[in-house]
Coordinates of C-alpha atoms in Angstrom, one line a residue:
M206 CA -182.0 17.7 -80.4
N207 CA -184.9 16.9 -77.2
M208 CA -188.1 15.5 -77.2
G209 CA -189.8 18.7 -77.7
Q210 CA -189.1 19.8 -80.6
A211 CA -190.1 19.2 -84.5
F212 CA -193.4 16.9 -83.5
N213 CA -195.9 16.5 -84.3
F214 CA -197.1 20.1 -84.5
P215 CA -201.3 20.9 -83.4
A216 CA -202.8 18.4 -86.4
V217 CA -206.4 17.8 -84.9
Y218 CA -207.6 18.3 -88.3
L219 CA -206.5 15.4 -89.4
D220 CA -209.2 12.8 -88.2
R221 CA -208.9 9.7 -89.9
E222 CA -211.6 8.4 -88.5
L223 CA -214.6 10.9 -90.1
S224 CA -211.6 11.0 -93.5
F225 CA -213.2 7.3 -92.8
R226 CA -216.3 7.2 -92.6
L227 CA -216.3 10.0 -95.6
E228 CA -214.6 8.1 -98.3
I229 CA -217.1 5.0 -97.6
S230 CA -220.1 7.7 -98.4
F231 CA -218.3 9.4 -100.9
F232 CA -217.5 5.5 -102.3
L233 CA -221.5 4.4 -102.2
G234 CA -222.4 7.5 -103.9
V235 CA -220.4 7.2 -106.8
V236 CA -221.2 4.1 -107.8
A237 CA -224.0 4.9 -107.0
V238 CA -224.4 7.4 -110.1
L239 CA -222.4 5.6 -112.0
L240 CA -225.5 2.9 -111.9
L241 CA -227.4 5.9 -112.6
V242 CA -225.6 6.4 -115.5
I243 CA -225.3 3.0 -117.4
L244 CA -229.0 1.7 -116.8
P245 CA -231.1 1.9 -119.7
K246 CA -233.6 4.7 -120.7
S247 CA -236.2 3.3 -123.4
N248 CA -238.7 4.6 -124.4
A249 CA -240.9 2.6 -122.8
T250 CA -239.4 4.2 -119.3
L251 CA -240.7 7.5 -121.2
R252 CA -244.0 6.2 -121.6
N253 CA -244.9 6.2 -118.1
S254 CA -246.8 8.8 -117.2
S255 CA -245.6 10.0 -114.6
L256 CA -241.6 10.0 -116.2
A257 CA -242.9 11.9 -118.9
S258 CA -244.5 14.4 -117.3
S259 CA -240.4 15.1 -116.3
Y260 CA -238.7 14.9 -119.4
G261 CA -242.2 16.9 -120.7
K262 CA -243.9 19.6 -120.0
N263 CA -241.4 20.2 -116.7
N264 CA -238.4 20.1 -119.2
L265 CA -237.0 23.5 -118.7
R266 CA -237.9 23.4 -115.3
I267 CA -236.2 19.7 -114.6
K268 CA -233.3 21.2 -116.9
F269 CA -232.8 24.2 -114.5
Q270 CA -232.9 21.7 -111.5
K271 CA -230.2 19.3 -112.7
I272 CA -228.0 22.4 -114.0
L273 CA -228.8 23.8 -110.2
G274 CA -227.7 19.9 -108.6
I275 CA -224.2 20.3 -111.3
F276 CA -222.9 23.3 -109.0
W277 CA -224.3 22.4 -105.4
I278 CA -222.0 19.1 -106.4
I279 CA -219.2 21.4 -107.9
D280 CA -218.9 23.5 -104.7
G281 CA -219.4 20.0 -102.6
L282 CA -216.2 18.9 -104.7
L283 CA -214.1 22.8 -103.5
Q284 CA -215.2 22.7 -100.5
A285 CA -213.2 18.8 -100.2
Q286 CA -209.6 21.1 -100.7
S287 CA -207.1 20.2 -98.6
D288 CA -206.8 23.7 -97.6
M289 CA -210.0 23.9 -95.9
P290 CA -210.3 22.7 -92.7
R291 CA -207.4 25.0 -92.1
G292 CA -207.8 28.1 -94.1
F293 CA -211.7 28.2 -94.2
I294 CA -212.4 30.5 -92.1
P295 CA -209.2 33.4 -92.1
M296 CA -209.5 33.2 -96.1
V297 CA -213.6 33.0 -96.2
V298 CA -215.3 34.3 -93.4
E299 CA -213.6 36.2 -91.2
P300 CA -213.2 39.2 -94.2
A301 CA -216.4 37.9 -95.5
M302 CA -217.8 39.0 -91.8
T303 CA -215.1 42.0 -91.7
N304 CA -216.9 45.4 -91.1
Q305 CA -220.6 43.6 -90.9
P306 CA -223.5 44.9 -88.3
Q307 CA -223.1 43.8 -85.4
W308 CA -226.3 41.7 -85.0
L309 CA -225.0 39.6 -88.3
E310 CA -221.0 38.6 -86.7
K311 CA -223.4 37.6 -83.5
I312 CA -224.7 34.7 -86.2
G313 CA -221.3 34.4 -87.9
N314 CA -219.6 33.8 -85.0
L315 CA -221.4 30.8 -83.8
G316 CA -220.2 29.7 -87.3
I317 CA -217.0 30.1 -87.0
N318 CA -216.8 28.2 -83.9
M319 CA -218.6 25.1 -85.3
W320 CA -215.7 24.9 -87.3
T321 CA -213.1 25.3 -85.0
L322 CA -214.1 22.7 -82.5
H323 CA -214.2 20.5 -84.7
T324 CA -212.4 21.1 -88.3
V325 CA -212.5 18.3 -90.3
S326 CA -216.0 16.5 -89.3
T327 CA -217.1 20.8 -90.0
D328 CA -215.9 20.4 -93.4
A329 CA -216.9 16.7 -94.1
T330 CA -220.5 17.5 -93.0
T331 CA -219.9 20.5 -95.5
V332 CA -218.6 18.0 -98.1
V333 CA -221.5 15.5 -97.8
I334 CA -224.2 18.1 -98.0
Q335 CA -223.6 19.9 -100.7
L336 CA -222.7 16.7 -102.7
L337 CA -225.9 15.5 -101.3
I338 CA -228.0 18.3 -102.6
G339 CA -226.8 17.9 -105.8
V340 CA -226.4 14.8 -105.5
M341 CA -231.2 14.4 -105.0
L342 CA -231.2 17.3 -107.9
L343 CA -229.6 15.5 -110.4
V344 CA -231.7 12.4 -109.9
G345 CA -234.8 12.6 -108.6
N346 CA -236.4 14.1 -111.5
D347 CA -239.9 15.6 -110.4
G348 CA -240.2 13.4 -107.4
L349 CA -239.4 13.5 -103.4
I350 CA -236.1 13.5 -103.6
A351 CA -235.7 16.1 -105.7
K352 CA -238.0 17.9 -103.6
A353 CA -236.6 17.7 -100.1
G354 CA -233.3 18.1 -102.1
L355 CA -234.6 21.6 -103.2
N356 CA -236.3 22.1 -99.3
L357 CA -232.8 21.8 -98.4
S358 CA -230.9 24.0 -100.6
V359 CA -233.2 26.3 -99.3
V360 CA -232.3 25.3 -95.6
W361 CA -228.8 25.0 -96.2
G362 CA -228.2 27.9 -98.6
L363 CA -229.5 30.4 -95.9
F364 CA -226.9 29.2 -94.0
V365 CA -224.5 29.5 -96.2
W366 CA -224.9 32.6 -96.9
V367 CA -225.6 34.3 -93.9
I368 CA -222.7 32.8 -92.1
A369 CA -220.1 31.7 -95.2
E370 CA -220.8 34.9 -97.3
G371 CA -221.3 37.5 -94.9
M372 CA -225.2 38.1 -96.5
G373 CA -223.0 38.9 -99.5
G374 CA -221.5 42.0 -98.8
I375 CA -225.1 43.9 -98.9
F376 CA -224.0 45.5 -96.0
V377 CA -220.7 46.4 -96.3
S378 CA -219.5 50.0 -97.9
S379 CA -218.0 49.5 -101.4
A380 CA -220.3 46.0 -102.3
T381 CA -220.4 45.9 -106.1
L382 CA -221.3 43.1 -108.6
L383 CA -217.8 43.1 -109.9
N384 CA -217.0 40.3 -106.7
G385 CA -219.7 38.3 -106.4
M386 CA -222.4 40.7 -104.6
P387 CA -224.9 39.8 -103.4
G388 CA -223.2 36.1 -103.4
A389 CA -223.6 33.4 -104.9
V390 CA -225.6 31.0 -102.5
I391 CA -228.0 33.4 -102.6
F392 CA -229.3 32.4 -105.7
Y393 CA -229.2 28.8 -105.3
V394 CA -231.7 29.7 -102.7
I395 CA -234.1 31.3 -104.9
G396 CA -233.9 29.0 -107.7
A397 CA -234.9 26.0 -105.4
V398 CA -238.1 28.2 -104.5
V399 CA -238.8 29.0 -108.2
I400 CA -238.1 24.9 -108.8
L401 CA -240.4 24.4 -106.4
R402 CA -243.7 27.4 -106.4
V403 CA -243.5 27.9 -110.4
K404 CA -245.7 26.1 -112.7
D405 CA -244.3 23.9 -115.4
E406 CA -247.3 26.9 -117.4
K407 CA -244.9 29.4 -116.8
F408 CA -241.8 28.3 -117.7
K409 CA -243.4 27.1 -121.3
D410 CA -245.7 30.5 -121.8
G411 CA -242.1 32.6 -121.5
T412 CA -243.9 34.3 -117.7
F413 CA -241.0 33.1 -116.1
G414 CA -238.3 34.1 -118.5
K415 CA -239.8 37.8 -119.0
L416 CA -240.2 38.1 -115.1
I417 CA -236.4 36.4 -114.4
W418 CA -235.5 39.0 -117.2
N419 CA -236.5 42.1 -115.5
L420 CA -235.5 40.8 -112.3
I421 CA -231.7 40.8 -113.3
G422 CA -232.0 44.0 -114.4
L423 CA -233.1 45.4 -111.3
L424 CA -229.9 43.7 -110.1
F425 CA -227.9 45.5 -112.3
L426 CA -230.3 48.8 -111.7
V427 CA -229.1 48.8 -108.3
G428 CA -225.7 47.5 -108.9
T429 CA -225.4 50.6 -111.4
V430 CA -226.8 53.1 -108.6
M431 CA -224.3 51.6 -105.9
Q432 CA -222.0 51.8 -108.9
L433 CA -221.8 55.4 -108.3
L434 CA -222.9 56.5 -105.1
P435 CA -219.9 58.4 -103.6
A436 CA -220.4 56.6 -100.4
E437 CA -219.1 53.3 -101.6
G438 CA -216.5 55.0 -102.8
F439 CA -215.4 53.8 -106.6
F440 CA -214.9 57.2 -107.3
K441 CA -211.7 57.5 -104.7
A442 CA -208.5 56.5 -105.6
G443 CA -207.5 52.7 -104.4
N444 CA -211.1 51.1 -104.0
L445 CA -211.8 49.9 -107.6
S446 CA -207.8 48.9 -108.3
Q447 CA -208.6 46.5 -104.9
I448 CA -210.9 44.8 -106.4
F449 CA -208.5 44.0 -108.7
Q450 CA -205.6 43.7 -107.0
N451 CA -207.5 41.0 -104.7
S452 CA -208.0 38.7 -107.6
A453 CA -205.0 39.0 -108.9
A454 CA -202.8 38.1 -105.5
N455 CA -204.6 34.8 -105.4
S456 CA -201.9 31.6 -107.2
Q457 CA -202.6 31.3 -110.6
P458 CA -201.4 31.1 -114.2
E459 CA -199.3 34.2 -115.3
I460 CA -201.8 34.4 -118.5
L461 CA -204.7 34.7 -116.5
K462 CA -202.4 37.1 -114.0
A463 CA -200.8 39.2 -116.6
P464 CA -204.3 41.7 -117.6
M465 CA -205.2 41.3 -113.9
D466 CA -201.9 42.8 -113.1
F467 CA -202.2 46.1 -115.9
L468 CA -206.6 46.5 -115.1
T469 CA -205.2 46.8 -111.4
T470 CA -202.7 49.3 -112.5
F471 CA -204.6 51.1 -114.9
A472 CA -207.4 51.3 -111.9
T473 CA -205.0 53.1 -109.7
S474 CA -204.5 56.0 -111.9
H475 CA -207.8 55.7 -114.3
Y476 CA -210.2 54.7 -111.2
F477 CA -212.8 57.6 -112.3
V478 CA -212.8 56.4 -116.1
L479 CA -213.4 53.4 -115.1
N480 CA -215.7 53.9 -112.7
V481 CA -217.3 55.4 -115.8
I482 CA -217.6 53.4 -118.2
I483 CA -218.7 49.8 -115.5
S484 CA -221.0 52.1 -114.4
A485 CA -222.4 52.7 -117.6
V486 CA -222.2 48.8 -119.1
F487 CA -224.1 48.2 -116.3
F488 CA -226.8 50.7 -116.7
I489 CA -226.6 49.5 -120.2
T490 CA -227.1 46.0 -119.6
A491 CA -230.5 47.0 -117.1
F492 CA -231.6 49.1 -120.2
G493 CA -231.7 46.2 -122.0
L494 CA -233.3 43.8 -119.9
L495 CA -235.7 46.0 -118.9
S496 CA -237.2 47.1 -121.7
G497 CA -239.2 44.3 -123.0
K498 CA -237.2 43.0 -125.8
K499 CA -236.0 39.7 -125.2
K500 CA -233.8 39.3 -127.7
K501 CA -230.9 37.1 -128.6
F502 CA -228.2 40.4 -128.3
W503 CA -229.0 41.0 -125.4
L504 CA -227.9 37.4 -124.3
Y505 CA -225.3 38.0 -125.1
F506 CA -224.3 40.9 -124.4
V507 CA -224.8 40.7 -120.6
S508 CA -222.8 37.5 -120.8
A509 CA -220.3 39.0 -122.4
G510 CA -220.2 41.3 -119.3
L511 CA -220.7 39.1 -117.1
F512 CA -217.7 36.5 -118.7
F513 CA -215.5 39.9 -117.7
M514 CA -216.8 40.5 -114.2
W515 CA -216.4 36.6 -113.2
W516 CA -212.9 37.0 -115.0
F517 CA -211.4 40.3 -113.1
G518 CA -213.5 40.4 -110.0
M519 CA -214.6 37.2 -108.7
D520 CA -211.3 34.8 -110.7
F521 CA -213.4 32.9 -111.2
G522 CA -214.5 32.0 -108.1
V523 CA -212.0 28.5 -108.0
I524 CA -208.5 30.1 -107.7
G525 CA -206.8 29.9 -104.5
G526 CA -207.2 26.7 -103.2
V527 CA -209.8 27.9 -100.7
G528 CA -212.6 28.6 -103.2
T529 CA -216.0 27.3 -102.6
D530 CA -218.3 28.4 -104.9
P531 CA -217.7 29.3 -108.7
N532 CA -219.3 33.1 -107.6
S533 CA -222.2 34.7 -108.3
A534 CA -221.6 35.9 -112.4
P535 CA -222.3 32.5 -113.2
L536 CA -225.3 31.7 -111.4
I537 CA -226.3 35.0 -113.3
F538 CA -226.0 33.6 -116.7
L539 CA -227.7 30.3 -115.8
Y540 CA -230.7 32.4 -114.9
L541 CA -230.0 34.8 -118.0
Y542 CA -229.9 31.2 -120.5
I543 CA -233.2 29.8 -118.4
G544 CA -235.2 32.7 -118.9
Y545 CA -234.1 33.5 -122.5
K546 CA -235.3 29.8 -122.8
S547 CA -238.5 30.0 -121.3
V548 CA -239.4 33.5 -123.6
L549 CA -238.5 31.8 -126.6
S550 CA -240.5 28.6 -125.8
G551 CA -243.3 31.7 -124.9
L552 CA -242.9 32.5 -128.6
K553 CA -243.2 29.1 -130.1
V554 CA -246.1 28.5 -128.2
Q555 CA -247.9 32.3 -129.7
A556 CA -246.6 31.2 -133.1
V557 CA -248.4 27.8 -133.1
V558 CA -251.7 29.8 -131.2
S559 CA -251.5 32.5 -134.4
L560 CA -252.3 29.9 -136.6
Q561 CA -255.4 29.7 -135.7
N562 CA -255.6 33.3 -135.1
P563 CA -254.2 35.8 -137.4
D564 CA -254.3 38.3 -135.2
I565 CA -251.6 37.1 -132.7
L566 CA -249.6 37.8 -136.6
Q567 CA -249.6 41.9 -135.4
N568 CA -247.5 40.8 -132.5
P569 CA -244.0 42.1 -133.3
D570 CA -242.1 39.5 -131.3
I571 CA -242.8 37.0 -133.6
L572 CA -242.6 38.4 -136.5
Q573 CA -239.4 38.9 -135.7
N574 CA -239.0 35.2 -135.1
P575 CA -239.8 33.8 -138.8
D576 CA -237.7 31.1 -137.8
I577 CA -240.2 29.8 -135.1
L578 CA -243.4 30.6 -137.8
K579 CA -241.7 28.1 -140.6
K580 CA -240.5 25.2 -137.8
H581 CA -244.3 25.2 -136.9
S582 CA -246.5 25.8 -139.6
T583 CA -247.3 22.2 -140.4
V584 CA -249.2 21.7 -137.3
G585 CA -251.9 23.7 -138.2
G586 CA -255.1 21.4 -138.7
S587 CA -255.4 20.9 -135.0
N588 CA -259.1 22.6 -133.7
S589 CA -257.5 23.9 -130.4
I590 CA -255.4 25.5 -129.1
E591 CA -254.8 23.2 -126.1
N592 CA -254.0 20.3 -128.9
L593 CA -252.0 22.8 -130.8
V594 CA -250.2 23.7 -127.7
D595 CA -249.4 19.6 -127.3
E596 CA -248.2 19.0 -131.1
T597 CA -245.5 21.6 -130.7
A598 CA -244.1 20.2 -127.6
S599 CA -244.5 17.1 -129.3
K600 CA -242.1 18.3 -132.5
L601 CA -239.8 20.2 -129.5
N602 CA -239.8 16.7 -127.6
P603 CA -240.0 13.7 -130.3
N604 CA -239.5 11.0 -127.8
L605 CA -242.8 12.3 -126.0
Q606 CA -244.7 11.0 -128.5
D607 CA -247.2 8.7 -127.4
I608 CA -246.6 9.7 -123.5
N609 CA -250.4 8.9 -122.6
A610 CA -249.4 5.2 -123.4
E611 CA -249.8 2.2 -120.7
P612 CA -246.2 2.1 -120.0
T613 CA -245.1 -2.1 -121.1
L614 CA -244.3 -4.9 -119.0
A615 CA -240.8 -4.3 -118.8
T616 CA -241.1 -0.8 -117.4
K617 CA -243.2 -1.4 -114.5
K618 CA -241.7 -4.7 -113.5
F619 CA -237.5 -3.2 -114.3
V620 CA -236.5 -0.3 -115.6
L621 CA -238.7 2.0 -113.3
P622 CA -237.9 0.0 -109.8
Y623 CA -234.7 -0.5 -110.2
R624 CA -233.6 3.0 -111.2
V625 CA -235.5 4.1 -108.2
I626 CA -234.3 2.2 -106.2
V627 CA -230.7 3.1 -106.7
S628 CA -232.2 6.7 -106.4
A629 CA -232.4 6.0 -102.4
W630 CA -230.1 4.2 -102.1
L631 CA -227.5 7.2 -103.1
T632 CA -229.8 9.5 -101.1
L633 CA -230.2 7.6 -98.0
S634 CA -226.2 6.4 -98.0
L635 CA -225.5 10.2 -98.2
V636 CA -228.5 11.3 -96.0
I637 CA -226.4 8.6 -92.7
A638 CA -223.3 9.5 -93.5
T639 CA -223.9 13.1 -93.1
V640 CA -225.5 12.8 -89.9
W641 CA -222.3 10.3 -88.6
I642 CA -220.7 12.7 -89.5
M643 CA -222.2 15.5 -87.8
I644 CA -222.3 13.6 -84.1
P645 CA -219.4 15.8 -83.1
D646 CA -221.0 18.7 -84.5
L647 CA -223.5 18.6 -82.5
S648 CA -222.5 17.6 -79.0
S649 CA -221.0 20.7 -79.5
I650 CA -223.8 23.6 -80.4
N651 CA -223.9 25.3 -76.5
E652 CA -220.1 25.6 -76.6
A653 CA -220.2 26.9 -80.1
M654 CA -222.5 29.9 -79.0
S655 CA -221.2 30.4 -75.6
T656 CA -217.2 30.4 -77.0
P657 CA -216.1 34.1 -77.8
Q658 CA -214.7 34.1 -81.5
V659 CA -211.2 36.0 -80.4
E660 CA -211.1 32.6 -78.6
T661 CA -211.7 30.4 -82.1
A662 CA -209.7 32.2 -85.6
A663 CA -206.1 31.4 -84.0
L664 CA -207.2 27.7 -83.2
V665 CA -208.6 27.3 -86.9
D666 CA -205.4 29.1 -88.4
S667 CA -202.8 27.2 -86.9
G668 CA -204.2 24.6 -85.0
G669 CA -203.7 26.1 -81.3
L670 CA -202.0 25.4 -79.0
A671 CA -199.8 21.8 -78.7
Q672 CA -198.9 20.3 -75.5
V673 CA -195.3 19.2 -75.4
P674 CA -194.9 15.2 -74.6
G675 CA -193.3 15.1 -71.1
N676 CA -192.8 18.5 -70.4
P677 CA -189.3 18.0 -71.5
M678 CA -186.6 20.9 -69.7
S679 CA -185.8 23.8 -72.5
P680 CA -182.6 23.8 -73.7
N681 CA -180.4 26.7 -72.1
F682 CA -178.4 29.2 -74.4
T683 CA -176.5 32.4 -74.9
L684 CA -177.2 35.1 -76.9
I685 CA -176.6 38.9 -77.4
N686 CA -180.0 40.5 -76.7
Q687 CA -180.8 44.4 -78.9
R688 CA -178.6 46.3 -75.9
G689 CA -176.0 44.2 -76.3
Q690 CA -176.6 42.7 -73.3
K691 CA -175.4 39.0 -72.8
T692 CA -178.4 36.7 -72.2
S693 CA -179.9 33.6 -71.6
L694 CA -183.1 32.2 -71.3
R695 CA -182.0 30.1 -67.7
Q696 CA -182.3 33.9 -66.4
F697 CA -186.0 34.1 -67.1
R698 CA -186.7 31.3 -65.1
N699 CA -190.1 32.1 -62.6
K700 CA -191.2 34.2 -65.6
V701 CA -193.6 32.4 -68.3
V702 CA -191.5 32.7 -71.7
I703 CA -192.7 33.1 -74.8
L704 CA -189.7 31.4 -77.2
S705 CA -190.1 32.8 -80.8
F706 CA -188.0 33.1 -84.3
L707 CA -188.1 36.1 -86.4
D708 CA -186.1 37.2 -89.4
P709 CA -185.4 41.4 -88.2
V710 CA -185.6 41.8 -92.0
C711 CA -189.0 40.7 -93.1
Y712 CA -191.2 42.6 -93.7
E713 CA -194.2 40.2 -94.4
T714 CA -194.8 37.4 -91.7
C715 CA -192.5 38.0 -88.7
P716 CA -194.1 42.1 -88.2
V717 CA -197.1 40.3 -87.6
V718 CA -196.3 37.7 -85.2
A719 CA -194.8 40.7 -83.2
E720 CA -197.8 42.8 -83.4
E721 CA -199.7 39.8 -81.9
F722 CA -197.0 39.7 -79.0
I723 CA -197.6 43.5 -78.8
Q724 CA -201.4 43.0 -78.2
T725 CA -200.4 40.0 -75.6
A726 CA -198.3 42.5 -73.9
K727 CA -201.5 44.4 -73.8
M728 CA -203.6 41.6 -72.6
L729 CA -201.1 41.0 -68.8
R730 CA -199.7 44.5 -68.8
N731 CA -200.9 43.9 -65.3
K732 CA -198.9 41.0 -64.7
S733 CA -195.7 41.8 -67.0
S734 CA -193.2 41.3 -64.6
K735 CA -194.1 37.0 -64.6
L736 CA -193.8 37.4 -68.4
E737 CA -190.7 37.3 -70.8
F738 CA -190.9 37.6 -75.3
V739 CA -187.4 36.1 -76.2
A740 CA -187.3 36.3 -79.6
V741 CA -184.4 34.2 -81.9
N742 CA -182.7 35.9 -85.1
A743 CA -183.8 33.6 -87.6
N744 CA -181.8 35.2 -90.0
P745 CA -178.0 34.0 -91.1
Y746 CA -176.9 36.9 -92.3
F747 CA -178.7 39.9 -90.9
V748 CA -177.6 38.9 -87.3
S749 CA -175.8 42.8 -85.8
L750 CA -177.4 44.4 -83.6
T751 CA -178.6 46.9 -86.4
A752 CA -180.9 44.8 -87.5
T753 CA -182.7 43.8 -84.5
R754 CA -182.8 47.4 -83.1
S755 CA -184.1 48.9 -86.6
F756 CA -187.0 45.7 -86.7
D757 CA -188.2 46.7 -83.0
S758 CA -188.3 50.5 -83.9
E759 CA -190.1 49.6 -86.9
H760 CA -193.0 47.8 -85.6
G761 CA -193.5 49.4 -81.8
L762 CA -191.6 47.0 -79.7
S763 CA -189.0 49.1 -78.7
N764 CA -191.6 50.5 -75.9
L765 CA -192.1 46.2 -74.2
T766 CA -190.2 46.1 -71.4
N767 CA -190.2 42.6 -71.4
W768 CA -189.2 42.2 -75.1
E769 CA -185.9 40.6 -75.8
F770 CA -184.5 40.0 -79.5
L771 CA -181.4 37.8 -78.9
T772 CA -178.5 37.4 -81.7
G773 CA -175.6 35.5 -82.7
S774 CA -172.9 34.4 -84.9
K775 CA -174.4 32.8 -87.9
T776 CA -173.2 29.4 -85.5
Q777 CA -174.3 30.7 -82.4
L778 CA -178.3 31.1 -84.0
E779 CA -177.9 27.5 -85.5
H780 CA -176.9 25.7 -82.6
V781 CA -180.0 27.5 -81.8
W782 CA -182.6 26.4 -84.1
E783 CA -181.4 22.6 -83.9
L784 CA -182.4 23.0 -80.9
Y785 CA -185.2 24.0 -81.0
G786 CA -186.4 22.4 -84.0
A787 CA -186.3 25.1 -85.8
V788 CA -185.9 25.4 -89.9
T789 CA -184.4 27.9 -92.0
E790 CA -183.5 28.6 -95.6
V791 CA -182.2 30.7 -97.6
P792 CA -183.2 31.0 -101.3
Q793 CA -181.6 32.5 -104.4
V794 CA -183.8 35.3 -104.3
G795 CA -186.1 37.1 -101.8
M796 CA -186.6 36.2 -98.2
V797 CA -185.0 33.7 -96.2
A798 CA -187.6 31.4 -95.4
H799 CA -187.9 30.2 -91.6
S800 CA -190.3 28.1 -89.3
L801 CA -192.4 30.6 -86.8
L802 CA -192.0 28.2 -84.0
V803 CA -193.7 30.1 -81.1
Y804 CA -192.7 28.3 -77.7
M805 CA -194.9 28.4 -74.1
I806 CA -192.2 28.1 -71.0
N807 CA -193.7 27.5 -67.9
P808 CA -191.2 29.5 -65.0
E809 CA -189.6 26.2 -64.2
G810 CA -188.7 26.3 -67.5
K811 CA -190.0 23.3 -68.6
E812 CA -191.7 23.7 -72.5
S813 CA -195.1 23.3 -72.0
E814 CA -197.2 23.8 -75.0
I815 CA -196.0 24.9 -79.4
T816 CA -197.1 25.9 -81.9
Q817 CA -196.3 26.8 -85.7
A818 CA -197.9 30.6 -86.4
T819 CA -198.8 31.2 -89.9
G820 CA -198.0 35.0 -90.1
N821 CA -201.6 35.6 -92.1
P822 CA -202.6 39.4 -91.5
G823 CA -205.7 40.7 -90.3
T824 CA -206.7 42.2 -87.6
N825 CA -209.1 39.6 -85.8
L826 CA -207.0 37.0 -86.7
E827 CA -203.6 39.1 -84.4
I828 CA -206.2 39.9 -81.9
S829 CA -206.8 36.1 -81.8
Y830 CA -203.7 34.4 -81.6
A831 CA -202.7 37.1 -78.7
Q832 CA -205.6 36.1 -77.0
M833 CA -204.7 32.8 -77.4
F834 CA -201.2 32.9 -75.7
A835 CA -202.6 35.1 -72.9
N836 CA -204.7 33.0 -71.7
E837 CA -202.5 30.0 -72.1
A838 CA -199.4 32.6 -70.2
G839 CA -201.9 33.5 -67.3
R840 CA -202.8 29.9 -67.2
L841 CA -199.4 29.4 -66.7
M842 CA -198.5 31.4 -64.0
G843 CA -201.5 30.5 -61.7
R844 CA -199.9 27.7 -62.1
G845 CA -196.8 28.7 -61.5

């Protein structure tokens, strides 16, 4: 085997220095979090008036903030999955940008190019930013750190929502709540704005809860209309079943996959009935949330529907190796839950006030919650509504007694400063790490803005074309082409050769690579006399001319005048595979597994570049590979 074979394939994303930076920052963050967890939390701490505010009057708002922080941390950890550097663009961003308005595609192009030019640093930056936001929301309580985290959540969330989620698919036909419309990240943005702008009293008196339930009701009402609109296509065969089929396609335990397969089959043959049922459930949900009756029944009913959507339509959001977040269903549930707690808090306040004003007892919401009246009937000795509300808060939060008391010496000199210092350390370490990792990305913004998207997708998918060390002569071999003629590699000297290894009976990846070559040939149609496509049979059992001819005919290769599909005996093929480092494995069941190596050979017969194609489907990706091959072939022609 010569120097050009089986060497280290394009793995530019394995940047050890960036990985080392990320590990350092992550270690510092973990240490800081552990310290924050084990630090003492005495009543003296809570007696400090500022902290009492955070844990008392802002209790529900701060709880909302902390749960959002946990979601951001989950997203950051998901972004650190091993498949992310190479799989994020083709598996997440490109599908989200498919069939989008042209202006949105142009915006998405910037993000795609940034990721492609620096796959590891961009992924690492994403990981650290999301961990940073999450930690700031968790440890900041109601201080400057939390406010900075919330503002960063708005800015970063909008960026991710537009570029990575394609604005949640709201401009795409067949948009539906079932698979996550309007996108998960927009709920992070809205939540951050709410926590920043909505006053604590609005959480406490139920105003926020009523508003948020009404907004979720409107969302389901819009979802009902979209589910029923003929233009969305859910009353046509295939559109509805495709949603469940996409979820079932992810690698997952059979116990999760089997029900999805069943629903896919049912949706294929009974799509009309199923869509009517789904639309009816959406409408009932909207009616219940907009009815003004914020009852626990509707919390349970909507939660069950959200779980169905999360499982069958979103596949829990995190399955498959490139899941970036739990998707929108858990976020909608979070809003629903916080809204319900706000409404319940409002009813409790009304119950307390009603003890001084019996007319309020006519309120049906109060009468339907006798436990509230019973629980708070002992606070009727107060002389003002304000005192009654404060006493109610004290009963709901026993640890907040004496919140106006002066902080103790220990609180002033030890507990509070220590926690603040550690919180600042944690935040500062992640900020420095983010800036440190972002340096390569920031230096390439101009290039990312000017590079066409079509030239970048293949680089992310495969790592791009890697230079063959030393550019050795390509080993010669002689096989039989699809026309039954003896053909050697040497006879194509003075031409650029694109050499590949394809299975003539493959029905998944090889047809995709063949289509990439067809597109390459179209791009270089005026230079076809200087270019030759040579494919070597990668299947040791289907070696006949009939097999190679059938492949050519089925996939449109017969019309290419500069296409050679070579085959021979099993022994001859194995010799060629060994020369070029092509690996072929024959399983007991199923298709042959083999390397999708593609060599670029210059007119002098020397190996110039090599890549390992993936065979991932997608029009944009196929055109990107074709453009990559065409660009390099054109360069080699010019050099020759």
